[in-house]
One Martini backbone bead per residue (centre of mass of N, CA, C, O) as a GRO file, in nm:
protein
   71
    1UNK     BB    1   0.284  -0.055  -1.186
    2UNK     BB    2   0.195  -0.011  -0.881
    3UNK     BB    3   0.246  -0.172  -0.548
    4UNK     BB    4   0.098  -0.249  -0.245
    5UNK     BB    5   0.174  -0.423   0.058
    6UNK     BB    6   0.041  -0.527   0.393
    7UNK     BB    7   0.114  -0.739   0.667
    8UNK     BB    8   0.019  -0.979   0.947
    9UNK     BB    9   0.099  -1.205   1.240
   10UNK     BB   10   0.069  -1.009   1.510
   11UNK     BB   11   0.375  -0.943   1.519
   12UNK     BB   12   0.453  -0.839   1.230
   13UNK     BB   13   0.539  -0.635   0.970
   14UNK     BB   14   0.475  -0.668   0.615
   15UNK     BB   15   0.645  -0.495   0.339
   16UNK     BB   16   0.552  -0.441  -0.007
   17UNK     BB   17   0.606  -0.166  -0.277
   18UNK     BB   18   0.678  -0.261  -0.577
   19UNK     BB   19   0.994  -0.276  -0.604
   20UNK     BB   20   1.305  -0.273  -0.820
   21UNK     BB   21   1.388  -0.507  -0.617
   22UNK     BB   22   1.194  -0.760  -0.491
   23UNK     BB   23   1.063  -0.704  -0.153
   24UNK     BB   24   1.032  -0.777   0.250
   25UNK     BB   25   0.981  -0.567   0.515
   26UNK     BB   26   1.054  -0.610   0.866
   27UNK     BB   27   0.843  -0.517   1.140
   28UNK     BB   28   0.765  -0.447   1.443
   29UNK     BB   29   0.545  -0.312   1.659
   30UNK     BB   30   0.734  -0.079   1.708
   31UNK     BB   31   0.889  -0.015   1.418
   32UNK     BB   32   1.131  -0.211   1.390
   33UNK     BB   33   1.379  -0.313   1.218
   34UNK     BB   34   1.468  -0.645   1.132
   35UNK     BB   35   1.407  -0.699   0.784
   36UNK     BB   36   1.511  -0.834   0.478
   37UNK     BB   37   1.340  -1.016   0.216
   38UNK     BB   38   1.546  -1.182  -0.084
   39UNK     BB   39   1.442  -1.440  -0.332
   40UNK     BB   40   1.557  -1.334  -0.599
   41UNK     BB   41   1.565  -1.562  -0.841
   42UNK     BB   42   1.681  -1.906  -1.057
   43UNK     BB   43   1.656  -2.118  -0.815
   44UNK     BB   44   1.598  -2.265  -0.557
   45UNK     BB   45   1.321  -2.081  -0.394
   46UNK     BB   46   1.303  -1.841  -0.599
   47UNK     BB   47   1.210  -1.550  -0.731
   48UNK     BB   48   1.139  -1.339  -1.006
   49UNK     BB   49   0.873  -1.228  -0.891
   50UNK     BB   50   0.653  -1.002  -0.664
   51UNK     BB   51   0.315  -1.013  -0.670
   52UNK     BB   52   0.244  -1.150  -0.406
   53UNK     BB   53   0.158  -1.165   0.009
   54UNK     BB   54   0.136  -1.404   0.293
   55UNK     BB   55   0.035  -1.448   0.622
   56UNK     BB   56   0.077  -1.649   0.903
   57UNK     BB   57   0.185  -1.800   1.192
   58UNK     BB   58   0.421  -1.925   0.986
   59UNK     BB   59   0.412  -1.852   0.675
   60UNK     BB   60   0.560  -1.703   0.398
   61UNK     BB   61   0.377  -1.603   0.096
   62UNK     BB   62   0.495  -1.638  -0.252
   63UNK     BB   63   0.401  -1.468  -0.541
   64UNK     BB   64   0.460  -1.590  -0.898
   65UNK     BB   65   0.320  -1.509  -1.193
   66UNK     BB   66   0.511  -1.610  -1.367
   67UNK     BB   67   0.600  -1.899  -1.224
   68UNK     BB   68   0.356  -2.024  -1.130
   69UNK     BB   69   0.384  -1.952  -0.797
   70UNK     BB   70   0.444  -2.073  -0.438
   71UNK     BB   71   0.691  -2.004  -0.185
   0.00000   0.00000   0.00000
């Protein structure tokens, strides 16, 4: 299953495209990048999946389906 998934929080524009390993590209209003978030592994505060992620003025949720966790 493919998945794709685009979020802003009125800054940035967060993209996550569903390929492994699995990664958020971060890109400001005029499309320039950023950065690229990618903190899976199996240590404090990593993911081991990226099923879904969620932005707000503040911080940014990643959904882990598998560790049944949101980081």
């Amino acid at each position: 299953m493919f998945a794709f998934d685009i979020n802003t929080d009125g800054k940035y524009f967060y993209i996550y495209n569903g390929s492994n390993p699995h990664y958020i590209l971060v890109f400001d209003q005029n499309g320039k990048y950023i950065l690229q978030i990618n903190k899976s592994g199996r240590g404090p505060g990593e993911y081991n999946t990226l099923s879904d992620f969620y932005v707000d003025d503040e911080y940014l949720y990643v959904l882990d389906e598998l560790m049944q966790k949101i980081f």
